[in-house]
Amino acid sequence: MAGMDTPHTIVFLIYPGFQLLDLTGPLAMFSAANRAAGRRLYDIRVAAPQAGNVASSSGLAVNAGDSAAAAAARLGPGSTAIVAGGEEPGVRAALDEADVQAFIDTAFDRAGRVASVCSGTFLLARRGHLDGCRVTTHWRSAARLQRYYPALEVEPDAIFVRDGKVWTSAGVTAGIDLALALIETDHDRDLALAVARENVVYRMRSGGQAQFSADLAAQGADDRRLARLAEAVRAAPERDWSVAAMCDTLAVSPRTLSRLCRREMTTSPAAFIERVRIDLARCLLVETRQRIDTVAQACGFGTHQRMDRAFMRQLGVTPSDYRARFTSPLKEEA
């Protein structure tokens, strides 16, 4: 749609108990795109079952300018409907809300794209619209989504997934990544990067990146020493990270290192290093055109055969299969 004068309509659907950041995160990206372009690229609307103030799960209310019925009438090929996620009680109530489901039915019939953030995927799936589709949601809800809707192909670890006109994303901040991907798809990478910079987004994450990395798991551990080790490995993944090297980095004994990894990460020191390297490799595989053997060298695996074995152990797929499955819709920089 780049170069078109008619703004692309973005309709966010919210409901009582929605997650505030599922709305405000992506909405801010589209609004920033308008400012960066110096013209209205996106006509942004917020709708709810009934127009008016809608309380989010955090208690802050947002004014929905349109009812779901009125917003549905705005949908057409040049529009995107985005359904926000929410806390479980709010989502459960919305599943049985006739106006919500009628809006979603219309979106699948008329809109150019239909998207969800976090548990909004449950609402899109309610009437069978996602049957046979690859989708994602917040990692904590992925197993439940698959159990409730077995006809879906749930990607529990993806930041966002595109399947035809359907875009689904993981929780909360993943909605920002989704919006940036949509902006790039509509226009170009330069605009998406300008929006990311304005909003101090650390990096544009592709859909294939993991929701829950070894780094994040280490940061969440009670003992911060593993987070320090993960940072050191990321800074020099090609280094020979033997047990002795890890112990030197943390100034601990081999026995203490082993206990630390088992207690905090339920893994061995060698497996922890492997997980950090795999996280790095995932990013390079989906965000660059680097050869697989080059990625293997850069991430400390040495050869692509060793990286193949590591991916199969941790993810159940080869690096080439991972790249084919999770290649980002974002256009890669040359």
Short mmCIF file of C-alpha atoms in Angstrom, two decimals:
data_model
loop_
_atom_site.label_atom_id
_atom_site.label_comp_id
_atom_site.label_asym_id
_atom_site.label_seq_id
_atom_site.Cartn_x
_atom_site.Cartn_y
_atom_site.Cartn_z
CA MET A 1 0.00 0.00 0.00
CA ALA A 2 3.04 2.28 -0.06
CA GLY A 3 2.33 5.47 -1.97
CA MET A 4 -1.43 5.26 -1.63
CA ASP A 5 -3.22 8.45 -0.53
CA THR A 6 -6.10 6.74 1.27
CA PRO A 7 -5.20 5.93 4.89
CA HIS A 8 -5.27 2.29 5.91
CA THR A 9 -7.90 1.77 8.60
CA ILE A 10 -6.73 0.11 11.82
CA VAL A 11 -9.52 -0.98 14.17
CA PHE A 12 -8.57 -2.18 17.64
CA LEU A 13 -11.23 -4.21 19.44
CA ILE A 14 -11.15 -4.04 23.23
CA TYR A 15 -13.52 -5.25 25.95
CA PRO A 16 -13.73 -5.08 29.77
CA GLY A 17 -10.58 -6.60 31.25
CA PHE A 18 -8.39 -6.15 28.15
CA GLN A 19 -4.61 -5.83 28.57
CA LEU A 20 -3.76 -2.14 28.27
CA LEU A 21 -0.39 -2.63 26.55
CA ASP A 22 -1.98 -4.91 23.95
CA LEU A 23 -3.77 -1.77 22.76
CA THR A 24 -1.42 1.11 23.54
CA GLY A 25 1.80 -0.58 22.38
CA PRO A 26 0.81 -1.24 18.76
CA LEU A 27 -1.42 1.86 18.61
CA ALA A 28 1.59 4.03 19.48
CA MET A 29 3.55 2.47 16.61
CA PHE A 30 0.88 3.27 14.01
CA SER A 31 0.51 6.80 15.40
CA ALA A 32 4.28 7.28 15.23
CA ALA A 33 4.25 6.09 11.61
CA ASN A 34 1.82 8.90 10.79
CA ARG A 35 4.13 11.45 12.41
CA ALA A 36 7.26 10.04 10.78
CA ALA A 37 5.65 10.14 7.33
CA GLY A 38 4.21 13.62 7.83
CA ARG A 39 0.79 12.44 6.72
CA ARG A 40 -1.97 10.13 7.85
CA LEU A 41 -0.94 6.67 6.71
CA TYR A 42 -3.24 5.02 9.25
CA ASP A 43 -6.76 5.92 10.37
CA ILE A 44 -6.72 4.47 13.89
CA ARG A 45 -9.97 3.50 15.62
CA VAL A 46 -10.73 1.90 18.97
CA ALA A 47 -13.94 -0.11 19.30
CA ALA A 48 -15.67 -2.08 22.05
CA PRO A 49 -18.94 -3.99 22.35
CA GLN A 50 -20.48 -0.64 23.30
CA ALA A 51 -18.84 2.73 22.68
CA GLY A 52 -17.59 4.59 25.74
CA ASN A 53 -15.17 3.99 28.60
CA VAL A 54 -13.82 0.45 28.89
CA ALA A 55 -11.85 -0.64 31.96
CA SER A 56 -8.59 -2.46 31.27
CA SER A 57 -7.22 -5.25 33.46
CA SER A 58 -5.01 -2.67 35.18
CA GLY A 59 -8.04 -0.55 36.09
CA LEU A 60 -7.31 2.31 33.69
CA ALA A 61 -10.24 3.01 31.38
CA VAL A 62 -9.94 3.77 27.66
CA ASN A 63 -12.59 5.56 25.66
CA ALA A 64 -13.74 3.45 22.72
CA GLY A 65 -14.99 5.83 20.06
CA ASP A 66 -16.96 3.20 18.16
CA SER A 67 -19.23 0.33 19.04
CA ALA A 68 -18.18 -3.03 17.60
CA ALA A 69 -21.11 -2.88 15.20
CA ALA A 70 -20.19 0.59 13.94
CA ALA A 71 -16.52 -0.36 13.62
CA ALA A 72 -17.40 -3.49 11.65
CA ALA A 73 -19.04 -1.28 9.04
CA ARG A 74 -15.67 0.44 8.47
CA LEU A 75 -13.89 -2.78 7.58
CA GLY A 76 -12.87 -3.50 4.02
CA PRO A 77 -9.87 -4.64 1.96
CA GLY A 78 -7.90 -1.56 3.07
CA SER A 79 -8.28 -2.28 6.77
CA THR A 80 -6.78 -4.31 9.59
CA ALA A 81 -8.75 -5.54 12.60
CA ILE A 82 -6.65 -6.14 15.73
CA VAL A 83 -8.15 -7.91 18.75
CA ALA A 84 -6.46 -7.19 22.07
CA GLY A 85 -5.78 -9.84 24.68
CA GLY A 86 -6.75 -9.65 28.31
CA GLU A 87 -6.89 -11.35 31.66
CA GLU A 88 -8.72 -14.69 31.68
CA PRO A 89 -12.06 -13.45 33.15
CA GLY A 90 -12.28 -10.70 30.52
CA VAL A 91 -11.42 -13.04 27.67
CA ARG A 92 -13.93 -15.64 28.87
CA ALA A 93 -16.68 -13.03 28.97
CA ALA A 94 -15.72 -11.73 25.51
CA LEU A 95 -15.88 -15.26 24.08
CA ASP A 96 -19.62 -15.23 24.75
CA GLU A 97 -20.17 -11.57 23.81
CA ALA A 98 -22.31 -11.54 20.65
CA ASP A 99 -21.06 -8.13 19.48
CA VAL A 100 -17.43 -9.23 19.81
CA GLN A 101 -17.99 -12.39 17.79
CA ALA A 102 -20.04 -10.54 15.17
CA PHE A 103 -17.18 -8.05 14.73
CA ILE A 104 -14.69 -10.89 14.30
CA ASP A 105 -16.95 -12.66 11.79
CA THR A 106 -17.15 -9.45 9.76
CA ALA A 107 -13.40 -8.92 10.01
CA PHE A 108 -12.69 -12.32 8.50
CA ASP A 109 -15.23 -11.67 5.75
CA ARG A 110 -14.22 -8.11 4.83
CA ALA A 111 -10.92 -6.92 6.33
CA GLY A 112 -7.66 -7.14 4.45
CA ARG A 113 -5.96 -8.42 7.58
CA VAL A 114 -7.07 -9.82 10.92
CA ALA A 115 -4.67 -9.80 13.86
CA SER A 116 -4.54 -10.51 17.56
CA VAL A 117 -2.25 -9.72 20.45
CA CYS A 118 -1.66 -12.24 23.23
CA SER A 119 -4.87 -14.02 24.31
CA GLY A 120 -6.82 -12.23 21.59
CA THR A 121 -6.01 -15.37 19.58
CA PHE A 122 -8.59 -17.25 21.68
CA LEU A 123 -11.26 -14.82 20.48
CA LEU A 124 -10.28 -15.19 16.82
CA ALA A 125 -10.40 -18.98 17.16
CA ARG A 126 -13.82 -19.13 18.84
CA ARG A 127 -15.87 -19.66 15.67
CA GLY A 128 -13.40 -21.78 13.70
CA HIS A 129 -11.86 -18.93 11.72
CA LEU A 130 -8.35 -20.10 12.59
CA ASP A 131 -8.81 -23.81 11.92
CA GLY A 132 -5.77 -25.09 10.05
CA CYS A 133 -3.82 -21.86 10.65
CA ARG A 134 -0.41 -21.42 12.23
CA VAL A 135 -0.85 -19.12 15.22
CA THR A 136 0.80 -18.02 18.44
CA THR A 137 -0.16 -16.49 21.77
CA HIS A 138 1.49 -15.78 25.12
CA TRP A 139 3.79 -18.71 25.93
CA ARG A 140 1.92 -19.36 29.18
CA SER A 141 -1.36 -19.85 27.28
CA ALA A 142 -0.06 -21.79 24.27
CA ALA A 143 -0.81 -25.28 25.59
CA ARG A 144 -4.31 -24.22 26.64
CA LEU A 145 -4.97 -22.67 23.21
CA GLN A 146 -3.93 -25.92 21.51
CA ARG A 147 -6.08 -27.95 23.90
CA TYR A 148 -9.17 -25.78 23.40
CA TYR A 149 -8.74 -25.54 19.62
CA PRO A 150 -6.96 -28.69 18.36
CA ALA A 151 -7.45 -27.71 14.70
CA LEU A 152 -4.93 -24.88 15.19
CA GLU A 153 -1.19 -25.26 14.65
CA VAL A 154 0.10 -23.37 17.69
CA GLU A 155 3.67 -22.03 17.63
CA PRO A 156 4.31 -21.65 21.37
CA ASP A 157 7.63 -19.87 21.07
CA ALA A 158 7.13 -17.36 18.24
CA ILE A 159 6.94 -13.59 18.75
CA PHE A 160 4.37 -13.34 15.97
CA VAL A 161 3.13 -15.56 13.15
CA ARG A 162 1.67 -14.66 9.77
CA ASP A 163 -0.56 -17.15 7.98
CA GLY A 164 -2.21 -15.55 4.96
CA LYS A 165 -4.29 -12.57 6.10
CA VAL A 166 -4.08 -13.67 9.73
CA TRP A 167 -1.38 -12.28 12.03
CA THR A 168 -1.18 -13.44 15.65
CA SER A 169 1.34 -12.36 18.26
CA ALA A 170 2.57 -13.29 21.69
CA GLY A 171 1.98 -11.34 24.86
CA VAL A 172 2.12 -7.64 25.62
CA THR A 173 5.28 -6.13 24.04
CA ALA A 174 5.06 -8.59 21.12
CA GLY A 175 2.19 -6.40 19.91
CA ILE A 176 4.79 -3.71 19.24
CA ASP A 177 6.81 -6.14 17.12
CA LEU A 178 3.64 -7.09 15.26
CA ALA A 179 2.81 -3.44 14.52
CA LEU A 180 6.34 -2.73 13.28
CA ALA A 181 6.12 -5.75 10.96
CA LEU A 182 2.78 -4.52 9.59
CA ILE A 183 4.22 -1.03 9.03
CA GLU A 184 7.16 -2.48 7.12
CA THR A 185 4.89 -4.72 5.07
CA ASP A 186 2.69 -1.73 4.18
CA HIS A 187 5.55 0.68 3.49
CA ASP A 188 9.26 -0.06 3.95
CA ARG A 189 11.90 -0.97 6.47
CA ASP A 190 13.16 2.61 6.76
CA LEU A 191 9.79 3.77 8.09
CA ALA A 192 9.56 0.84 10.50
CA LEU A 193 13.06 1.57 11.79
CA ALA A 194 12.23 5.27 12.18
CA VAL A 195 9.19 4.34 14.26
CA ALA A 196 11.26 1.92 16.35
CA ARG A 197 13.90 4.60 16.99
CA GLU A 198 11.32 7.22 17.98
CA ASN A 199 9.84 4.82 20.52
CA VAL A 200 13.26 3.67 21.78
CA VAL A 201 12.57 0.09 20.76
CA TYR A 202 15.84 -1.75 21.41
CA ARG A 203 15.58 -3.88 18.28
CA MET A 204 12.98 -4.95 15.74
CA ARG A 205 12.34 -8.58 16.63
CA SER A 206 11.27 -10.94 13.91
CA GLY A 207 8.44 -13.39 14.31
CA GLY A 208 10.81 -16.33 14.58
CA GLN A 209 12.57 -15.14 17.70
CA ALA A 210 11.85 -16.93 20.94
CA GLN A 211 9.44 -15.46 23.48
CA PHE A 212 11.39 -16.94 26.36
CA SER A 213 15.17 -17.06 25.94
CA ALA A 214 17.96 -18.57 28.00
CA ASP A 215 19.05 -15.01 28.80
CA LEU A 216 15.62 -14.12 30.16
CA ALA A 217 15.40 -17.33 32.14
CA ALA A 218 18.81 -16.59 33.66
CA GLN A 219 17.78 -13.02 34.49
CA GLY A 220 14.73 -14.39 36.29
CA ALA A 221 16.79 -16.76 38.42
CA ASP A 222 17.20 -15.99 42.10
CA ASP A 223 20.98 -16.16 41.73
CA ARG A 224 22.22 -13.45 39.33
CA ARG A 225 25.48 -15.23 38.53
CA LEU A 226 23.98 -17.15 35.61
CA ALA A 227 22.75 -13.89 34.09
CA ARG A 228 26.34 -12.64 34.23
CA LEU A 229 27.53 -15.84 32.57
CA ALA A 230 24.93 -15.52 29.79
CA GLU A 231 26.07 -11.94 29.13
CA ALA A 232 29.69 -13.10 28.89
CA VAL A 233 28.79 -15.88 26.45
CA ARG A 234 26.77 -13.51 24.27
CA ALA A 235 29.73 -11.13 24.14
CA ALA A 236 32.11 -13.89 22.97
CA PRO A 237 30.14 -16.95 21.82
CA GLU A 238 33.04 -18.27 19.75
CA ARG A 239 35.20 -18.66 22.87
CA ASP A 240 35.89 -22.15 24.22
CA TRP A 241 33.41 -22.10 27.10
CA SER A 242 34.80 -25.04 29.01
CA VAL A 243 33.84 -25.68 32.62
CA ALA A 244 37.14 -24.09 33.63
CA ALA A 245 36.36 -20.95 31.59
CA MET A 246 32.90 -20.67 33.12
CA CYS A 247 34.30 -21.12 36.62
CA ASP A 248 36.93 -18.43 35.99
CA THR A 249 34.23 -16.02 34.78
CA LEU A 250 32.12 -16.51 37.90
CA ALA A 251 34.96 -17.21 40.33
CA VAL A 252 33.34 -20.44 41.51
CA SER A 253 34.35 -24.09 41.72
CA PRO A 254 33.14 -26.68 39.17
CA ARG A 255 30.94 -28.21 41.84
CA THR A 256 29.32 -24.86 42.65
CA LEU A 257 28.79 -24.14 38.95
CA SER A 258 27.07 -27.49 38.45
CA ARG A 259 24.80 -26.96 41.47
CA LEU A 260 23.98 -23.44 40.28
CA CYS A 261 22.90 -24.61 36.82
CA ARG A 262 20.88 -27.50 38.20
CA ARG A 263 19.15 -25.41 40.85
CA GLU A 264 18.37 -22.32 38.77
CA MET A 265 17.98 -23.73 35.24
CA THR A 266 17.49 -27.48 35.75
CA THR A 267 20.29 -28.11 33.27
CA SER A 268 24.02 -28.77 33.08
CA PRO A 269 26.64 -26.03 32.51
CA ALA A 270 27.33 -27.33 28.98
CA ALA A 271 23.61 -27.38 28.11
CA PHE A 272 23.23 -23.83 29.43
CA ILE A 273 26.00 -22.59 27.12
CA GLU A 274 24.35 -24.45 24.25
CA ARG A 275 21.01 -22.75 24.94
CA VAL A 276 22.58 -19.28 24.91
CA ARG A 277 24.33 -20.05 21.62
CA ILE A 278 21.09 -21.38 20.13
CA ASP A 279 19.31 -18.15 21.08
CA LEU A 280 21.99 -16.19 19.22
CA ALA A 281 21.77 -18.51 16.21
CA ARG A 282 17.99 -18.18 16.05
CA CYS A 283 18.28 -14.42 15.70
CA LEU A 284 20.87 -14.65 12.93
CA LEU A 285 18.94 -17.32 11.05
CA VAL A 286 15.73 -15.30 10.83
CA GLU A 287 17.15 -11.77 10.67
CA THR A 288 20.03 -12.17 8.22
CA ARG A 289 20.96 -13.96 5.01
CA GLN A 290 24.15 -15.39 6.49
CA ARG A 291 25.02 -18.92 5.44
CA ILE A 292 24.28 -21.58 8.03
CA ASP A 293 27.95 -22.51 8.39
CA THR A 294 28.75 -18.81 8.96
CA VAL A 295 26.09 -18.63 11.67
CA ALA A 296 27.51 -21.78 13.26
CA GLN A 297 30.99 -20.24 13.39
CA ALA A 298 29.74 -16.89 14.72
CA CYS A 299 27.73 -18.52 17.50
CA GLY A 300 30.50 -20.82 18.70
CA PHE A 301 29.31 -24.15 17.29
CA GLY A 302 32.31 -24.47 14.98
CA THR A 303 30.56 -26.45 12.23
CA HIS A 304 27.03 -26.53 10.90
CA GLN A 305 26.87 -30.24 11.76
CA ARG A 306 27.42 -29.46 15.45
CA MET A 307 24.80 -26.72 15.27
CA ASP A 308 22.41 -29.17 13.56
CA ARG A 309 22.77 -31.59 16.46
CA ALA A 310 22.30 -28.83 19.05
CA PHE A 311 19.12 -27.57 17.35
CA MET A 312 17.73 -31.08 17.16
CA ARG A 313 18.43 -31.62 20.87
CA GLN A 314 16.90 -28.34 22.02
CA LEU A 315 14.24 -27.56 19.39
CA GLY A 316 13.59 -30.75 17.46
CA VAL A 317 14.35 -29.08 14.09
CA THR A 318 17.47 -28.38 12.04
CA PRO A 319 18.71 -24.79 11.57
CA SER A 320 17.65 -24.85 7.91
CA ASP A 321 14.15 -26.03 8.85
CA TYR A 322 13.99 -23.38 11.57
CA ARG A 323 14.93 -20.66 9.08
CA ALA A 324 12.37 -21.91 6.54
CA ARG A 325 9.62 -22.03 9.15
CA PHE A 326 10.30 -18.77 10.95
CA THR A 327 11.70 -16.48 8.29
CA SER A 328 10.50 -13.02 9.17
CA PRO A 329 8.11 -11.09 6.94
CA LEU A 330 10.37 -8.12 7.62
CA LYS A 331 12.61 -7.39 4.65
CA GLU A 332 16.19 -8.04 5.65
CA GLU A 333 18.76 -5.30 5.33
CA ALA A 334 21.36 -5.90 2.67
#
